[in-house]
mmCIF file of C-alpha atoms in Angstrom:
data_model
loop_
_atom_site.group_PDB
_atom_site.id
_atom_site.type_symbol
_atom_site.label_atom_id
_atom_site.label_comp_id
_atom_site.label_asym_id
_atom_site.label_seq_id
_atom_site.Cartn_x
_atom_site.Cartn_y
_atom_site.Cartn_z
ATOM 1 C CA UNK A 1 153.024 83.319 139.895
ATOM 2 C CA UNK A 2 153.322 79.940 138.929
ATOM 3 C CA UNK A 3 154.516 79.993 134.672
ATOM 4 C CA UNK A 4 151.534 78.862 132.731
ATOM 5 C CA UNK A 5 152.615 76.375 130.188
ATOM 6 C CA UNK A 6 151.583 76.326 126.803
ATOM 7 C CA UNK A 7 152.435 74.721 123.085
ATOM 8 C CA UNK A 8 154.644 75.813 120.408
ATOM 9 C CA UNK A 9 153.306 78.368 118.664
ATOM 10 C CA UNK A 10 150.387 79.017 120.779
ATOM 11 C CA UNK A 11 148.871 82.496 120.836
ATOM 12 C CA UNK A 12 148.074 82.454 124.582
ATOM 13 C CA UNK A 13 150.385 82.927 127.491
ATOM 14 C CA UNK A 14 150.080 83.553 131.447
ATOM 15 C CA UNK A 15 150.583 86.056 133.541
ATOM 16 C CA UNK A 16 154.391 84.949 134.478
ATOM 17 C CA UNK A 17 155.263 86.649 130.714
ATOM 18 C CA UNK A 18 153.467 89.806 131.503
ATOM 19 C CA UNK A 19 156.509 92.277 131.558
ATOM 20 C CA UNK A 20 158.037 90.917 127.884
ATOM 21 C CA UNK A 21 154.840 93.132 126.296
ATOM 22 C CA UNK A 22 155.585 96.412 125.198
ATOM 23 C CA UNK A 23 151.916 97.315 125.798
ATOM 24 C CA UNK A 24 148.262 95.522 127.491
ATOM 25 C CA UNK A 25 145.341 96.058 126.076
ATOM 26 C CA UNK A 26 141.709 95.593 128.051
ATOM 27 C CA UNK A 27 138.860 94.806 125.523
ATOM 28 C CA UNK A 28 136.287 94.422 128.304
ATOM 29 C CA UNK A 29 133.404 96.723 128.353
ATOM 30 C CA UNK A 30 133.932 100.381 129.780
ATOM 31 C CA UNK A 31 132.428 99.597 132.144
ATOM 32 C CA UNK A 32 134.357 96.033 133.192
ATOM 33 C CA UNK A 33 137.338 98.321 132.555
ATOM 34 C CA UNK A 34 136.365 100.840 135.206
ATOM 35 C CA UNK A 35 135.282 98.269 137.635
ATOM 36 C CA UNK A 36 138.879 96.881 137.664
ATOM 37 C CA UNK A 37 141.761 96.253 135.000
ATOM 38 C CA UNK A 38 144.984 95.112 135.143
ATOM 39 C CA UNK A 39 147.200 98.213 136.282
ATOM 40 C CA UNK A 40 148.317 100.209 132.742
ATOM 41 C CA UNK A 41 146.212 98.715 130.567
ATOM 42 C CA UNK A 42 144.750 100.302 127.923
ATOM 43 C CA UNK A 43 140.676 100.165 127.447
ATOM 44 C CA UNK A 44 140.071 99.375 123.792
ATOM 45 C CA UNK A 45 136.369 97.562 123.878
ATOM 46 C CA UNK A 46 135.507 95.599 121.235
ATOM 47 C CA UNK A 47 131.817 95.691 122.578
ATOM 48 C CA UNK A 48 130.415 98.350 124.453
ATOM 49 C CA UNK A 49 127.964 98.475 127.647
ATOM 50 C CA UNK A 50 125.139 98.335 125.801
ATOM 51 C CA UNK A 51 126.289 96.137 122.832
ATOM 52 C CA UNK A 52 127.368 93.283 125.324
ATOM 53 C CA UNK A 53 123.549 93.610 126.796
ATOM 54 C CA UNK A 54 122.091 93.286 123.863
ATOM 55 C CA UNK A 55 124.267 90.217 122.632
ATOM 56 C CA UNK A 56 123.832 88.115 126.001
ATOM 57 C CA UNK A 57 119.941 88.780 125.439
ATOM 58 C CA UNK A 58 119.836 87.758 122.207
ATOM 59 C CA UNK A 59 122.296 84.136 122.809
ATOM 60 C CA UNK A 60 119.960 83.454 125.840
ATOM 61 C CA UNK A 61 116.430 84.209 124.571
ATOM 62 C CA UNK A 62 116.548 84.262 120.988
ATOM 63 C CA UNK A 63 119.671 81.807 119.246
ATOM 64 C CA UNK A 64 123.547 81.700 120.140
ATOM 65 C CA UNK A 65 124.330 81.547 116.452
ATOM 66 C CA UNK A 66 122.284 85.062 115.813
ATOM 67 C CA UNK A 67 124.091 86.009 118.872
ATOM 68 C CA UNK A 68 127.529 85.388 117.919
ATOM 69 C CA UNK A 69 127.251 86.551 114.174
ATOM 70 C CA UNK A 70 126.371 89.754 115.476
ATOM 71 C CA UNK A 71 128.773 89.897 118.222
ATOM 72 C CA UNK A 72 131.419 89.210 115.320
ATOM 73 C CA UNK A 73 130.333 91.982 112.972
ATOM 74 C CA UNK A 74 130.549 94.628 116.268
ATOM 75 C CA UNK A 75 134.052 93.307 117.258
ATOM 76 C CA UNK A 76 135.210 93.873 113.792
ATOM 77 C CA UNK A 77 134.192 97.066 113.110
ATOM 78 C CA UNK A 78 135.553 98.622 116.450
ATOM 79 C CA UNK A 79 139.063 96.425 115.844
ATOM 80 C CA UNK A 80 138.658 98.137 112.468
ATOM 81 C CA UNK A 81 138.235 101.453 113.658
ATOM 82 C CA UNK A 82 141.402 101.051 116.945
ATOM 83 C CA UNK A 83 143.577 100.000 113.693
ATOM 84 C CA UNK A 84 142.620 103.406 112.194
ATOM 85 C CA UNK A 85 143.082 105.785 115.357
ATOM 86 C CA UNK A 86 144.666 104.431 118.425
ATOM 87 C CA UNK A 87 147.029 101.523 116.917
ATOM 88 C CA UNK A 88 147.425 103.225 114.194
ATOM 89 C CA UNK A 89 151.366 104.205 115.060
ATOM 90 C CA UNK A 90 152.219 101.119 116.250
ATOM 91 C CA UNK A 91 155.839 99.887 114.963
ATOM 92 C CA UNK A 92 156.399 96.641 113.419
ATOM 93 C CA UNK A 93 158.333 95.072 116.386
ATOM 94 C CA UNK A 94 154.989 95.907 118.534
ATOM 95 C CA UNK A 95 154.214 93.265 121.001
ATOM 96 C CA UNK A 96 150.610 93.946 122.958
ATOM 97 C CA UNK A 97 149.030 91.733 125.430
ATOM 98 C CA UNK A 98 145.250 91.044 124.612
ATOM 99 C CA UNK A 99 142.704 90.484 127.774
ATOM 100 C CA UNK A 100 138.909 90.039 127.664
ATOM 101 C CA UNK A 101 136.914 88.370 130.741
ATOM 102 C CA UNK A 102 137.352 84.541 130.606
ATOM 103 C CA UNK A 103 140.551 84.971 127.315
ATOM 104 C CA UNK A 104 137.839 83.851 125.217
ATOM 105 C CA UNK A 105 136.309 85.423 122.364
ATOM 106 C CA UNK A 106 136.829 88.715 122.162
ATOM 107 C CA UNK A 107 140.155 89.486 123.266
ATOM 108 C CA UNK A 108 141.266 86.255 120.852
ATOM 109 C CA UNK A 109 139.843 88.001 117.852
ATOM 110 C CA UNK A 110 141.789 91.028 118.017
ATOM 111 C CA UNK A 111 144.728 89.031 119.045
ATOM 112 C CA UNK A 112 144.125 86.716 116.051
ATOM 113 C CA UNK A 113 143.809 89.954 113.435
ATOM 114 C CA UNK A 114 146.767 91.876 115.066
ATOM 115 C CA UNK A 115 149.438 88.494 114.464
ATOM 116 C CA UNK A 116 147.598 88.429 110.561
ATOM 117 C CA UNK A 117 148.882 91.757 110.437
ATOM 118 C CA UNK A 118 152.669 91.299 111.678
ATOM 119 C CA UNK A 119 152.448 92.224 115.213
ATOM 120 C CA UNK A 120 153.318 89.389 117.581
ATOM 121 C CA UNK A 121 150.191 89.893 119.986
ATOM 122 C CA UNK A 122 149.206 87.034 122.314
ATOM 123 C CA UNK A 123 146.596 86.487 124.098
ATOM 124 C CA UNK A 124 146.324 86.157 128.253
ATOM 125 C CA UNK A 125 144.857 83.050 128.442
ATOM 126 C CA UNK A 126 141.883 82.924 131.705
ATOM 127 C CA UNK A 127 141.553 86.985 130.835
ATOM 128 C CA UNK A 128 140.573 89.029 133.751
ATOM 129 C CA UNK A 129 140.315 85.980 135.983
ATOM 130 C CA UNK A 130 143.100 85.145 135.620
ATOM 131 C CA UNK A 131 144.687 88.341 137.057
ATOM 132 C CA UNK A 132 141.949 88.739 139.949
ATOM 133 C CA UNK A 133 142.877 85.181 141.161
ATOM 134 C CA UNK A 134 146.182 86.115 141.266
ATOM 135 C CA UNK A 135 145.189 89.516 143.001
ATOM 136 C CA UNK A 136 143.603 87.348 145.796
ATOM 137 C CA UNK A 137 146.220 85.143 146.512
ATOM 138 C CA UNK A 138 149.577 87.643 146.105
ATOM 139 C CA UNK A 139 147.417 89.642 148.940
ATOM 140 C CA UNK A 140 147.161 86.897 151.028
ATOM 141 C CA UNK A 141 150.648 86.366 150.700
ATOM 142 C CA UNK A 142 152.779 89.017 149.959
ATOM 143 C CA UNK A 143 151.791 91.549 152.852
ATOM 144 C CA UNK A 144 153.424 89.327 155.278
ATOM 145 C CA UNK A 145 157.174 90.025 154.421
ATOM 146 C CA UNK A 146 156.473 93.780 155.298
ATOM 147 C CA UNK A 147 158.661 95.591 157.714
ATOM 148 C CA UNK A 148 155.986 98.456 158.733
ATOM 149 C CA UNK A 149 156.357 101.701 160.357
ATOM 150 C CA UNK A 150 153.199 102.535 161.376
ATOM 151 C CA UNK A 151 152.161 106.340 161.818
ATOM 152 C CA UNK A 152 149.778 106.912 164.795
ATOM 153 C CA UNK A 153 148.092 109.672 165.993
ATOM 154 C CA UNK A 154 144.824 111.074 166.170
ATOM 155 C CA UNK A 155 142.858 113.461 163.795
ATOM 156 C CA UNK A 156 144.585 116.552 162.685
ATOM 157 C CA UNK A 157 147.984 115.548 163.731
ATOM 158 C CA UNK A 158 149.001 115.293 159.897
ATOM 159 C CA UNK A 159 149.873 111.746 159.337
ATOM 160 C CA UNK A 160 149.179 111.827 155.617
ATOM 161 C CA UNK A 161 151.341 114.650 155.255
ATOM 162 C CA UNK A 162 153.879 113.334 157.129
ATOM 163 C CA UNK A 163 153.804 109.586 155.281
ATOM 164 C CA UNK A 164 154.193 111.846 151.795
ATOM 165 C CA UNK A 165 157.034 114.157 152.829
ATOM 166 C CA UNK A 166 158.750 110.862 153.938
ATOM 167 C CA UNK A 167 158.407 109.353 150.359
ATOM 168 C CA UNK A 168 159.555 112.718 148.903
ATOM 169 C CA UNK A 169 162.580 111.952 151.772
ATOM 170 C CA UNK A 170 163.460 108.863 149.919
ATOM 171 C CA UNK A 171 161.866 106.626 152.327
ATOM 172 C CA UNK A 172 159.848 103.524 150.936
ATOM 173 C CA UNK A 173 155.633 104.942 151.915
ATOM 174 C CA UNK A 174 152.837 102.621 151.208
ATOM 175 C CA UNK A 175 149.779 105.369 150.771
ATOM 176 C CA UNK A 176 146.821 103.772 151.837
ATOM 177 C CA UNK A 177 144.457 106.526 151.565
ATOM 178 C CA UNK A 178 145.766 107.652 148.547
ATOM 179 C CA UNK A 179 144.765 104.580 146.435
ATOM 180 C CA UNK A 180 141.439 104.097 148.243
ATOM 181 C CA UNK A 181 140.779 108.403 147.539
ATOM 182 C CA UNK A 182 139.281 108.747 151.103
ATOM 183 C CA UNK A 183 140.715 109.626 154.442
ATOM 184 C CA UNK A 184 139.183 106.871 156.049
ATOM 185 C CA UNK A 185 137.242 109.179 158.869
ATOM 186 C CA UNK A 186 133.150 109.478 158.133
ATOM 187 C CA UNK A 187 134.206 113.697 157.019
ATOM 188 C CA UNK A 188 137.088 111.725 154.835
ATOM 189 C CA UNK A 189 135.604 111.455 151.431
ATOM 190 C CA UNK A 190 137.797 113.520 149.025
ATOM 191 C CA UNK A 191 135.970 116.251 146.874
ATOM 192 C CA UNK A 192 134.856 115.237 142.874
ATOM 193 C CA UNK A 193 137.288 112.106 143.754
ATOM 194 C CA UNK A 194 135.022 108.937 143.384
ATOM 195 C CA UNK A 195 136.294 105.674 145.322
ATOM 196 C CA UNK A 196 137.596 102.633 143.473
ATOM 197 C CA UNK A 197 135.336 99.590 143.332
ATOM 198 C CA UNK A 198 137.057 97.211 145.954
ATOM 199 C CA UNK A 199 138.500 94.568 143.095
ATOM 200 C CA UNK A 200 140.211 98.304 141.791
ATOM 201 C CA UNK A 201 141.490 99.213 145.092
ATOM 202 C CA UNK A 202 142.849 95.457 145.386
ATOM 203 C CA UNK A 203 144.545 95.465 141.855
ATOM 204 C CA UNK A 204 146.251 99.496 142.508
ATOM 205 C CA UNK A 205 147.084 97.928 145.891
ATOM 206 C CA UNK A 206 149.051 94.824 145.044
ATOM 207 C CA UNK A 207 150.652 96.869 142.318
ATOM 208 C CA UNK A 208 152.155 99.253 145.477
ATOM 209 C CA UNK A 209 153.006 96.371 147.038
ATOM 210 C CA UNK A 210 154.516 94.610 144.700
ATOM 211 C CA UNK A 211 157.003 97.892 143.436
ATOM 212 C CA UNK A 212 158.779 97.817 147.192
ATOM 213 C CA UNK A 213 161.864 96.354 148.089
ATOM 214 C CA UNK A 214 161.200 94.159 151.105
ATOM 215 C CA UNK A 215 164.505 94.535 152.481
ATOM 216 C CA UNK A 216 163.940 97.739 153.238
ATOM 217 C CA UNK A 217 161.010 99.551 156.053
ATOM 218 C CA UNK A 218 158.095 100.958 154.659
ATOM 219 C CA UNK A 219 156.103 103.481 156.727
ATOM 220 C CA UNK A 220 152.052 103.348 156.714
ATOM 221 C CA UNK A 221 149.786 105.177 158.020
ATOM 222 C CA UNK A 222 147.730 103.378 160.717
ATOM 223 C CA UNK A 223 144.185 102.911 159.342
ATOM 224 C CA UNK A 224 141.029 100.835 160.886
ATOM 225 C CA UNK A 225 139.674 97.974 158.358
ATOM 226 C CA UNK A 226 137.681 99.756 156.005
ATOM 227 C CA UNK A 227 138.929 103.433 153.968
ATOM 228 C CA UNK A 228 135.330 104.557 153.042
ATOM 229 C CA UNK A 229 133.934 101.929 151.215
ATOM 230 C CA UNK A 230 136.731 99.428 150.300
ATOM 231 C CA UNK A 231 138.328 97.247 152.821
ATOM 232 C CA UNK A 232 141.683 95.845 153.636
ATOM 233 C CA UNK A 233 143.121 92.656 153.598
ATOM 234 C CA UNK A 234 143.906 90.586 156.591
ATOM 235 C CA UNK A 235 147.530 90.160 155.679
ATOM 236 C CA UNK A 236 148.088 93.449 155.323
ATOM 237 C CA UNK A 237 146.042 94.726 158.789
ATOM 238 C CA UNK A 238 148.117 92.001 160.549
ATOM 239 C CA UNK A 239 151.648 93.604 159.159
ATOM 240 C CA UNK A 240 150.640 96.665 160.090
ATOM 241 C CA UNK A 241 149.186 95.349 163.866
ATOM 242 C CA UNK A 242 152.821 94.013 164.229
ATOM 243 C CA UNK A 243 154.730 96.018 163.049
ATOM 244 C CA UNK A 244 156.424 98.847 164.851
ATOM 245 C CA UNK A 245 154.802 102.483 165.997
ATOM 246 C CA UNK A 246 155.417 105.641 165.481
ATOM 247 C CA UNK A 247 153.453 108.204 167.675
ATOM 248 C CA UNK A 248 152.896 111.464 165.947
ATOM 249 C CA UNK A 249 152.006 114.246 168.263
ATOM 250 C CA UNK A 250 150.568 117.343 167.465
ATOM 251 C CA UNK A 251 149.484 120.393 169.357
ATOM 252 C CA UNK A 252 145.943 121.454 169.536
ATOM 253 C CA UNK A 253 145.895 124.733 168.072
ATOM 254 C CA UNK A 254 148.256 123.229 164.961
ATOM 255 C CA UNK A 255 145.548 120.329 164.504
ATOM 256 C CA UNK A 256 142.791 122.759 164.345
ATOM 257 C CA UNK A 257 144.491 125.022 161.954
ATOM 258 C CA UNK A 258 145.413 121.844 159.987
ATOM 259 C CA UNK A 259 141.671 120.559 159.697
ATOM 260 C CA UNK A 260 140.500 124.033 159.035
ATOM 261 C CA UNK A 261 143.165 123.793 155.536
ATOM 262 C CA UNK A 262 142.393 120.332 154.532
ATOM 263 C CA UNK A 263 138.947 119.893 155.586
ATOM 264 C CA UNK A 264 138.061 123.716 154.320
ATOM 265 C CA UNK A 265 135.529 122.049 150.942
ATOM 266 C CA UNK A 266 133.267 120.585 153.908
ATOM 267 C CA UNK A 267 131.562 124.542 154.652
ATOM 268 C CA UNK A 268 131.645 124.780 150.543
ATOM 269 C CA UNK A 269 127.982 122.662 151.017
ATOM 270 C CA UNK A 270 127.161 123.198 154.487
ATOM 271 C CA UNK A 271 123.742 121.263 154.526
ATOM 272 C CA UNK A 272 125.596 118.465 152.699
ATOM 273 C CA UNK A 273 127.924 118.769 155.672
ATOM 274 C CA UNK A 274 125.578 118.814 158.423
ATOM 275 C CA UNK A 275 123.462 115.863 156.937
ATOM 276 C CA UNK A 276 126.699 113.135 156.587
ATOM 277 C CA UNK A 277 127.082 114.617 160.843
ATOM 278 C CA UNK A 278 123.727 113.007 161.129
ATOM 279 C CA UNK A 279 125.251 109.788 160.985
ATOM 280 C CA UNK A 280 127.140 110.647 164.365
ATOM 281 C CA UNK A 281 123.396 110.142 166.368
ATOM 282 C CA UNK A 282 123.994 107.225 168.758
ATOM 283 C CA UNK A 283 127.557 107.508 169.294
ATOM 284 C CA UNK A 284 126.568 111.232 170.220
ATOM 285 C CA UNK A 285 123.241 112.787 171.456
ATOM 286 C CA UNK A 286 120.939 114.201 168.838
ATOM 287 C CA UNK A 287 121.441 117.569 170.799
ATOM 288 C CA UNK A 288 125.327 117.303 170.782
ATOM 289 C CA UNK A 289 124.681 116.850 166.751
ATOM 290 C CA UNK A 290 122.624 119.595 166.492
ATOM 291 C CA UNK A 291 125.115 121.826 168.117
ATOM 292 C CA UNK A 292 127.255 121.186 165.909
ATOM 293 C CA UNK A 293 125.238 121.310 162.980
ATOM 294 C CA UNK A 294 124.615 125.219 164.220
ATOM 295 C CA UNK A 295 127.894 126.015 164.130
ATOM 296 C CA UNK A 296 128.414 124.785 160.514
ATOM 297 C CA UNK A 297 125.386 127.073 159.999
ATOM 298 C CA UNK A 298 127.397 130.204 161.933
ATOM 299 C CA UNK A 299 130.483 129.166 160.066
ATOM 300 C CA UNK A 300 132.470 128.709 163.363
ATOM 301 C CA UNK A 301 134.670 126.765 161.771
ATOM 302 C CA UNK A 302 136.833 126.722 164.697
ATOM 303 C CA UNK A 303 134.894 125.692 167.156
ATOM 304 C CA UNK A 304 133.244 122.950 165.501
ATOM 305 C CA UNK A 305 136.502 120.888 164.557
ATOM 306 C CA UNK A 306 137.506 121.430 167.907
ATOM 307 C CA UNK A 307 134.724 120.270 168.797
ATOM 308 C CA UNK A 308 134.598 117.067 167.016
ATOM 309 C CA UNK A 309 138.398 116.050 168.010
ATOM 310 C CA UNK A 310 137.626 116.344 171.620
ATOM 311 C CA UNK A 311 134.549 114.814 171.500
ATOM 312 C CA UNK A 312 134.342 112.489 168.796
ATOM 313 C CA UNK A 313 137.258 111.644 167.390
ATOM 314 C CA UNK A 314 140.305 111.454 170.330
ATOM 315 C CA UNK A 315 138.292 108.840 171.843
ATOM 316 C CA UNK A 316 137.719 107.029 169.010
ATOM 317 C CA UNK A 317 141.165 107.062 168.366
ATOM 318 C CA UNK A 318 141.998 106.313 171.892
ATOM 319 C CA UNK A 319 139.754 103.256 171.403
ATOM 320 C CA UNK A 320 140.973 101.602 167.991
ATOM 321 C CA UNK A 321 144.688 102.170 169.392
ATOM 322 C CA UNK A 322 144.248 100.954 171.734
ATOM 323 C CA UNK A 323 142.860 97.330 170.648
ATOM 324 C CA UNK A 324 144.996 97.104 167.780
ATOM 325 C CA UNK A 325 148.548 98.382 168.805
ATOM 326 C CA UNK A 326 148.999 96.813 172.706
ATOM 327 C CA UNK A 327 152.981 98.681 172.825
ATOM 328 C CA UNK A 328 151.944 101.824 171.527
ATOM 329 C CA UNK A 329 152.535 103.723 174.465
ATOM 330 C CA UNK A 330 156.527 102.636 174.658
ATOM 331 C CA UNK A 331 156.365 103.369 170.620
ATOM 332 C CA UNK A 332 158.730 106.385 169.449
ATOM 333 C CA UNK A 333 157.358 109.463 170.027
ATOM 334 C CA UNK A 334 157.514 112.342 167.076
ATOM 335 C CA UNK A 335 156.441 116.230 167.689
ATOM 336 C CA UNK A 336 155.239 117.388 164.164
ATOM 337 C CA UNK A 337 153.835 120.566 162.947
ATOM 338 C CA UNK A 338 151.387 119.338 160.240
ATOM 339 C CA UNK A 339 151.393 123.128 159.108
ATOM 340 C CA UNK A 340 154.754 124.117 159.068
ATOM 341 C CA UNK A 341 156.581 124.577 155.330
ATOM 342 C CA UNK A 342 159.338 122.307 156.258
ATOM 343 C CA UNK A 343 157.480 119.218 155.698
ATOM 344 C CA UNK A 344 160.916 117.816 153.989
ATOM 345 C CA UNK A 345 163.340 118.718 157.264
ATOM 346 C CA UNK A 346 160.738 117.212 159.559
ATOM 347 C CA UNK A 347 160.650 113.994 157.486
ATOM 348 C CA UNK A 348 164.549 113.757 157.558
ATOM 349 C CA UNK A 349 164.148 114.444 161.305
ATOM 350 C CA UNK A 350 161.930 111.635 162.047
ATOM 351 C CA UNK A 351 164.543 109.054 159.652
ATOM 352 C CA UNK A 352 167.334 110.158 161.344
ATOM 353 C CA UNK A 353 165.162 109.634 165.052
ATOM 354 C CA UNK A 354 164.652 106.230 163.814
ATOM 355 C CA UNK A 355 168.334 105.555 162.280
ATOM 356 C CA UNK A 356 167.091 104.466 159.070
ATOM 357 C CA UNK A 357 169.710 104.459 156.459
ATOM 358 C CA UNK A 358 169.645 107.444 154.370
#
């Protein structure tokens, strides 16, 4: 980040100063908040949904003075009320970073009332743009310097698992599906766990990125383009692309037993289940669908995820490997048992395979 000047005494500053606050505050809408916010910020709107609505109305159709002497008497009663509750315990020596949109109005009133008060807040000047721009352009970048260790392997062989015990190992993981909250497959969508928009995923994503130490390899799990509904970047697809392989094998009978355990909340809403295998029609035959939409309705559990890795997904996997990763059959090779209890020892196992320092 290039250090945004400013003058002496100025109650704005730029992103370069953003780890000398003791706190960040968001007073965008809930709703702007939710969308995307600067990672550990803390949502305290000055307007809500509805009030921001009802101001833009009124400054476009009826008069921008109306407009903002309203919008004034909101923002002060809910900077009046956060001085009563959730600043209320502040210290003295406090030092919050304020953020609206654009670092226009509203974030500069509360950081205008908190310095009248004795705390030395300031202001980021360009607000939320300010950090999205820089989003954009670190993931552009920043990607590129990463040594990757990329898991392969098809469905059921455990990769996830695998990628976490190595973290727990003391290896350096970037956890790709965990940020986006999907296992990237069409069944991967994780129960009463929304997605991120894509500007959140971007944001959580950069802030992974940026907490590893470059010198050092960081294993990932080999994913396609898109995780559900977000997508990710080019740099990052290209590290991954060229960086080296690990092939994680699995038997059959330990996949199955694996999908049955981490896919069991599918048969908890079978129809919902056999409707999102609708989607499968034209990659598959309607019939081939609607045998396995019958045994979701038997509760052959088995049978249908065997099913679906020999039929659907170990050539799909076959395929996207295939195109993406042109060594990957001289990669390492690693025998796991994704069901096994000694996730740790098999972790260590694969370091010490690769002779990563400890």
């Amino acid at each position: 980040m290039t250090p945004t000047p400013h003058s002496p005494g100025s109650l704005r500053c730029g992103l370069d100063a953003l780890g000398q606050f003791d706190e960040i505050i968001d007073v965008r809408t809930p709703a702007e908040y939710a969308d995307d916010h600067i990672p550990g910020a803390l949502s305290a709107p000055v307007l809500s949904n509805e009030e921001r609505v009802l101001i833009g109305t009124m400054y476009a159709q009826e008069s921008p003075f109306k407009a903002t002497r309203l919008g004034a008497a909101l923002v002060a009663r809910h900077i009046a009320e956060y001085l009563e509750t959730i600043f209320a315990d502040r210290p003295r020596t406090w030092r919050p970073l304020i953020y609206c949109w654009r670092g226009g109005k509203r974030s500069g009133s509360m950081t205008t009332w908190f310095n009248l008060i004795g705390w030395k807040a300031r202001q980021l000047d360009g607000g939320y743009k300010t950090w999205r721009r820089h989003v954009i352009d670190a993931l552009a970048e920043r990607p590129a310097g990463l040594d990757c260790i990329v898991l392969t392997g098809p469905t059921g062989s455990g990769k996830t698992r695998l990628l976490q015990s190595l973290g727990a190992a003391g290896a350096q993981i970037l956890d790709l599906e965990g940020l986006a909250r999907h296992r990237g497959s069409l069944l991967g969508a994780l129960p009463d766990q929304p997605q991120p928009s894509q500007r959140g995923f971007e944001s959580a994503l950069l802030h992974a990125i940026e907490a590893l130490d470059p010198a050092r390899p960081v294993f990932v799990e080999a994913e396609s383009r898109r995780i559900g509904q977000v997508g990710l970047p080019d740099a990052l697809l290209n590290a991954m692309h060229a960086g080296r392989c690990v092939r994680v094998r699995a038997a059959l009978p330990q996949r199955i037993a694996f999908l049955l355990q981490d896919y069991a909340h599918l048969f908890d809403t079978p129809d919902d289940f056999g409707q999102t295998l609708e989607r499968l029609i034209g990659l598959h035959s309607r019939q081939t669908v609607r045998d396995w939409q019958a045994l979701i309705a038997a509760d052959r559990r088995a049978e249908l995820f065997q099913a679906l890795v020999e039929s659907h997904y170990d050539p799909a996997y076959r395929r996207s490997s295939d195109s993406h990763y042109a060594d990957l059959d001289q990669a390492a090779a690693f025998d796991y048992d994704p069901t096994a209890d000694d996730g740790h020892a098999q972790a260590r196992a694969l370091i010490e395979q690769l002779r990563l320092p400890a």
